[in-house]
Every structure is written in C-alpha cells, then in structure tokens.
mmCIF file of C-alpha atoms in Angstrom:
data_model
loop_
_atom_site.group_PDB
_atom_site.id
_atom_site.type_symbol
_atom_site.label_atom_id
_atom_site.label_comp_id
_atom_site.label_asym_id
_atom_site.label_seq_id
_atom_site.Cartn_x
_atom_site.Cartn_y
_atom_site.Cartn_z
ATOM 1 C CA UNK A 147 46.231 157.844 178.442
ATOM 2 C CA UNK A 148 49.611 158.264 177.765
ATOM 3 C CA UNK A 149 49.187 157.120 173.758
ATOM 4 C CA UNK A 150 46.171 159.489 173.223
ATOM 5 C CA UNK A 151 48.376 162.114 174.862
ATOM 6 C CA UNK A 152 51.632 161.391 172.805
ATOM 7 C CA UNK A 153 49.735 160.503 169.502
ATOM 8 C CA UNK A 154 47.993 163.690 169.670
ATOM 9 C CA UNK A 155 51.709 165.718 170.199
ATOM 10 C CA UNK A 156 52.765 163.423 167.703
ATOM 11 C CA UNK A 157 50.218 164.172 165.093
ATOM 12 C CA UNK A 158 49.969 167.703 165.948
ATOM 13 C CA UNK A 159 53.739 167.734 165.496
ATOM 14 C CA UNK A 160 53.881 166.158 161.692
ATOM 15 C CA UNK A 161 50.997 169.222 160.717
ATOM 16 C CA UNK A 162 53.228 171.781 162.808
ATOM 17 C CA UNK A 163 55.985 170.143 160.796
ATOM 18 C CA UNK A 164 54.569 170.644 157.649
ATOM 19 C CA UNK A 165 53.615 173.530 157.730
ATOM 20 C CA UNK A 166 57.238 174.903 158.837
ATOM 21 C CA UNK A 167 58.747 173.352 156.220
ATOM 22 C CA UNK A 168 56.055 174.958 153.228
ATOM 23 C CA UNK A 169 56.021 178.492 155.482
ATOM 24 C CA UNK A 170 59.920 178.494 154.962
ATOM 25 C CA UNK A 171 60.275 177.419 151.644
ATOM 26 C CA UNK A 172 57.649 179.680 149.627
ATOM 27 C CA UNK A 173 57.890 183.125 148.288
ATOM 28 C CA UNK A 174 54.410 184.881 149.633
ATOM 29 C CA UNK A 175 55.208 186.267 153.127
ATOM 30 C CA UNK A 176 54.278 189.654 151.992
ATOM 31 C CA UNK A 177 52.328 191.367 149.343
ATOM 32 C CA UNK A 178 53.055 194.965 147.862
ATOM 33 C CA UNK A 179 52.641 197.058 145.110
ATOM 34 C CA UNK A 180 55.550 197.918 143.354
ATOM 35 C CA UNK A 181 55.182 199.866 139.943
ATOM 36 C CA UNK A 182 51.639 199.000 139.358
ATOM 37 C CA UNK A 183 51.752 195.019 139.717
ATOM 38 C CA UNK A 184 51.828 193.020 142.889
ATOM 39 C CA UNK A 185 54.975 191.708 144.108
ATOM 40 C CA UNK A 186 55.264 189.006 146.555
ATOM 41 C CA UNK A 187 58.479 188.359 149.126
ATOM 42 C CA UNK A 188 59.774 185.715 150.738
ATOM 43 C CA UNK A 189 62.646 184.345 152.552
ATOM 44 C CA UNK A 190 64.827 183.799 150.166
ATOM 45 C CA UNK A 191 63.537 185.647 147.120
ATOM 46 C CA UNK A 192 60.755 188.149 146.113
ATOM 47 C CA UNK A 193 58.752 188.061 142.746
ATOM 48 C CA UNK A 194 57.541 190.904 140.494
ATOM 49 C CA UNK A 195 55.418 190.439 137.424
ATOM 50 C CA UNK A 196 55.598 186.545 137.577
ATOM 51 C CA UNK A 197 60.010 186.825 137.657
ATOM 52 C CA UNK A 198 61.316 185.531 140.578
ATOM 53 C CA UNK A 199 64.977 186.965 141.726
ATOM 54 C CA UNK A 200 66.733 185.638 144.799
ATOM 55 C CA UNK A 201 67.593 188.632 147.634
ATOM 56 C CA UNK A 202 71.090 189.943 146.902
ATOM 57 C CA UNK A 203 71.861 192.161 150.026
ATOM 58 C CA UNK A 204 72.429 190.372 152.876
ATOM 59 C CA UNK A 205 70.096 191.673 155.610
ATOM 60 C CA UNK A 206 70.350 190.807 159.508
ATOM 61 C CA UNK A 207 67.007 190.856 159.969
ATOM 62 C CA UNK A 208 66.410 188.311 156.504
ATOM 63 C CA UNK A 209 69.451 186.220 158.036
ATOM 64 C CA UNK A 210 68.256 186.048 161.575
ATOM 65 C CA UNK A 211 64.423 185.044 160.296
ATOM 66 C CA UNK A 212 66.116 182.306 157.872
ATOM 67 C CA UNK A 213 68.118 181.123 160.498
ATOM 68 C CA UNK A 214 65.241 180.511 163.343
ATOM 69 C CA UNK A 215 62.911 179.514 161.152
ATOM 70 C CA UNK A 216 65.091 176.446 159.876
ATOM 71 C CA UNK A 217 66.093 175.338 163.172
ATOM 72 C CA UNK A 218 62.639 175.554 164.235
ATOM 73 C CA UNK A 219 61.783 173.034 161.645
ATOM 74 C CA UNK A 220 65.191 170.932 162.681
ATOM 75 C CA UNK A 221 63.329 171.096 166.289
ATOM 76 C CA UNK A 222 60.070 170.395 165.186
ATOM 77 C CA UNK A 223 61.438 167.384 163.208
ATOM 78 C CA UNK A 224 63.316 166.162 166.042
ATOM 79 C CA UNK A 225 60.453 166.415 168.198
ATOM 80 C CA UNK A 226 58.252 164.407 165.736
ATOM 81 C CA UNK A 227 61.196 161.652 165.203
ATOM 82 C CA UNK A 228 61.421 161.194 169.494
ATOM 83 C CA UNK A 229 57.758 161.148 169.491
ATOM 84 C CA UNK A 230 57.272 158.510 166.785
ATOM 85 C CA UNK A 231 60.315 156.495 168.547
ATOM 86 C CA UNK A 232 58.707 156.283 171.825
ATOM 87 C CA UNK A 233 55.745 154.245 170.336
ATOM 88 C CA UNK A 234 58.292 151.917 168.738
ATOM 89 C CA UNK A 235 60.076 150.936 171.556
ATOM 90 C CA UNK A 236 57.477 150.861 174.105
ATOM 91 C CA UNK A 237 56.980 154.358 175.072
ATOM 92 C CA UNK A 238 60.435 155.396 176.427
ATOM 93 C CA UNK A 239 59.655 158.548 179.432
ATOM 94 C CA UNK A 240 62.917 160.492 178.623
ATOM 95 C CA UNK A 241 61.596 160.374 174.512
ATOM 96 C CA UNK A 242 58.439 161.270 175.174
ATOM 97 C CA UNK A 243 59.782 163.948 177.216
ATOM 98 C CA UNK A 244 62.089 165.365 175.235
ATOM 99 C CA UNK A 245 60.559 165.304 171.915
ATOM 100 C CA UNK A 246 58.342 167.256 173.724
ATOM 101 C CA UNK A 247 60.990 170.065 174.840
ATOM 102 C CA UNK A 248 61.936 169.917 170.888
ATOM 103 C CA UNK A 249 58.340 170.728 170.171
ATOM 104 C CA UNK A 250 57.732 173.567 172.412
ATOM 105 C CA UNK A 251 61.875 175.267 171.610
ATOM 106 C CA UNK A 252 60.250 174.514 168.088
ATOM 107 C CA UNK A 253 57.314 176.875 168.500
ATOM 108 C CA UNK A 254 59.500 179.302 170.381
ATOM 109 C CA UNK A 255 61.948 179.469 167.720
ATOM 110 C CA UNK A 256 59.500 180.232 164.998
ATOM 111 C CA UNK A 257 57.832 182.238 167.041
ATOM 112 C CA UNK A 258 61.289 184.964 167.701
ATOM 113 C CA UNK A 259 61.312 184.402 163.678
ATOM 114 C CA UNK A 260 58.135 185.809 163.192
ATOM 115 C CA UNK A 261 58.418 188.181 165.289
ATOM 116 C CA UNK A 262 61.796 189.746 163.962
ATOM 117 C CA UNK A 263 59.603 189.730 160.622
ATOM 118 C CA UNK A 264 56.584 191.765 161.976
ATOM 119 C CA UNK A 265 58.864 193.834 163.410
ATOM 120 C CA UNK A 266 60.697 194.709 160.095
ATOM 121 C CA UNK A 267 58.578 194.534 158.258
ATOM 122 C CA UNK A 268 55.580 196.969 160.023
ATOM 123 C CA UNK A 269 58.258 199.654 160.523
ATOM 124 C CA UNK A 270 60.023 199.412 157.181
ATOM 125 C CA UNK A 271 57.635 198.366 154.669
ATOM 126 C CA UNK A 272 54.615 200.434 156.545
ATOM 127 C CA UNK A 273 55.984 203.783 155.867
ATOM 128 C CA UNK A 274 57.454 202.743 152.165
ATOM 129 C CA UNK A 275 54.470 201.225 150.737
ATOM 130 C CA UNK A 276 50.736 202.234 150.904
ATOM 131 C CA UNK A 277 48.799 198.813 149.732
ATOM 132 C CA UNK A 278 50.595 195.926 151.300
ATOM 133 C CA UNK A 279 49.792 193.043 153.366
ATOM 134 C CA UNK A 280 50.928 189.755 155.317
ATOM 135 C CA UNK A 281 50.882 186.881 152.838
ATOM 136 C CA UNK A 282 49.610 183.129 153.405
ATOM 137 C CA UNK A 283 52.829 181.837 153.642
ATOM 138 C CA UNK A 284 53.207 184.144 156.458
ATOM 139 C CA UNK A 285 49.650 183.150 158.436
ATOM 140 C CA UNK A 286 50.920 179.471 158.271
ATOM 141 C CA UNK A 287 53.749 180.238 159.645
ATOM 142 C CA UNK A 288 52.033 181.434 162.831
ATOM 143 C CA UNK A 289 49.380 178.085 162.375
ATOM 144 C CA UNK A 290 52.681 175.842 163.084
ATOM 145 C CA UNK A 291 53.208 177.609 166.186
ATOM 146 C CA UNK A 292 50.047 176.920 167.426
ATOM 147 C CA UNK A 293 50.121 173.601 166.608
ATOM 148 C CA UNK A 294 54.153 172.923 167.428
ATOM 149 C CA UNK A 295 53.108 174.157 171.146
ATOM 150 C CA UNK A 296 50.362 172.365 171.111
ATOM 151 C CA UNK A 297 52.305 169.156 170.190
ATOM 152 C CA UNK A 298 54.937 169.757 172.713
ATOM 153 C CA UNK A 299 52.081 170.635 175.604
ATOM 154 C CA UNK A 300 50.741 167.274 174.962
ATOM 155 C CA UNK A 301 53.932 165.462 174.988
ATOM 156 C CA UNK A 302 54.922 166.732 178.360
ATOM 157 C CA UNK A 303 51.818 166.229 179.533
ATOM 158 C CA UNK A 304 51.979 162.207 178.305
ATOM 159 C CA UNK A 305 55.082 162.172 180.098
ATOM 160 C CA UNK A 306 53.424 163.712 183.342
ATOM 161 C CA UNK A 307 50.613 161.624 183.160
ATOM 162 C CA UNK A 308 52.845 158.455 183.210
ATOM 163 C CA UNK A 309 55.093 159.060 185.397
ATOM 164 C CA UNK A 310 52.170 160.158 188.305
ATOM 165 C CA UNK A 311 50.989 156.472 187.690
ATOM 166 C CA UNK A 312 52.122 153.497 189.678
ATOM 167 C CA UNK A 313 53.503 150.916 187.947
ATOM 168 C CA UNK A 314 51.193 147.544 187.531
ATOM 169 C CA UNK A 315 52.655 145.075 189.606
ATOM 170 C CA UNK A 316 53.471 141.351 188.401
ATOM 171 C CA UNK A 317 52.795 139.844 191.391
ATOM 172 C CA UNK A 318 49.913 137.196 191.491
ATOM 173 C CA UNK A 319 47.134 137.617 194.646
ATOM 174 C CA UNK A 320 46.742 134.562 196.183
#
C-alpha cells in the first residue's frame, strides 16, 4: 500500500510540477483589449500585437506573485525529488514524509500566489478594462494546486499507512 500511495503523490507531483513550471514561465495569465487588439500578460512580461515587452515598474503585487510562485515550484520539486528518493533507497518514512510536507507548502504557496493575482487583478483591471479575462496559463496554475495537494495528501497518507503497520517479523515458527 505504501508504493501505490507514494507513486501516486509521486506522479501527481511531476504533473503538479509541470505544470508550475509552464504556469510561471508563459505570458497568457490575462487577456484584455487594449487599443483594438488583444493583449496578453504575464509574470514577467505582457504582449500587444504579437511584441512582447518585459514589465518595467516594479509592482509589489507582480513581485510577491513571482516570488511564491517560484518557490512553490522549488517546493514542488523538492517534494517530487524526496518522493522519487524514498523508492530508491527502500522507502525511507521521514522522505516519504516530508516530500510530502514540500508538496502540500507547494500547493499552499501557489495557492497565496494566485490569490494575490485575483485579487489585483479583479479590482484593478475590472474597473479599467471592459472585455478581459483569466488566461490558460492562469487556469493551470490553479490545476497544479489541485494536483500538488493531492500529491502531498497521498504522501502523508503513505507515510501513515506504514507506520500504523507492524513490522514483519524474521523470526521462523517452529
């Protein structure tokens, strides 16, 4: 039980992982209309009529979403790496457990990022711009923290599960 348990944490993990790392990284969190064409934002740059320019004030809310959102996916990563290393050698408790804790501070971590987003950007870009929307950059991002505290559930769970059962004793009956 315990391998079904971690390998489904573990797996879960590497798509939450994944999907951190392209969430982060790509410039569609949010869609507008600015002087007739679509423009699309991201983390670290927005894009209008196919020119990409990187953000040149420095925001708290831009720097505080950055920030979260890479240490989520240094958690998540962690989380994966402690998960992969307990099947390696033997399926170590304390790994199991804490790649586990890394999963789940993953998921929360995205999660505050997210939520500083929303935040900003309902009350900002709501009353500045009529036609705009959340991006798909954006809806992954909230997919990996499904799945990051899903992973982590599981791996604490694993470790649960084997530590509530006895150990199988070497000693022949006779």
């Amino acid at each position: 039980m315990l391998y079904t348990l971690a390998g489904g944490g573990t797996l879960c993990g590497v798509a939450a992982l994944v999907l951190l790392i392209v969430s982060t990284a790509t410039d569609f969190w949010m869609q507008y209309r600015y002087s007739g064409s679509y423009a699309n934002q991201g983390l670290w740059r927005f894009c209008i009529n196919n020119k990409c320019h990187a953000h040149t004030i420095t925001v708290a809310f831009w720097d505080a979403t950055r920030a979260f959102m890479l240490l989520a996916v240094l958690c998540c990563f962690a989380g994966v790496v402690l998960g992969l290393s307990a099947f390696t050698n033997g399926t170590k408790n304390r790994r199991v457990r804490t790649g586990g804790i890394a999963l789940v501070l993953s998921a929360f971590l995205a999660l505050l990022a997210l939520a500083i987003y929303t935040g900003v950007t309902v009350t900002f870009f709501g009353k500045r711009f009529m036609e705009w929307r959340f991006s798909w950059s954006f809806i992954i991002g909230w997919v990996a923290i499904i799945l990051a505290f899903a992973a982590g559930v599981f791996q604490l769970c694993a470790y649960r599960q084997n530590t509530a059962e006895p150990a199988p004793s070497n000693v022949p009956e006779s």
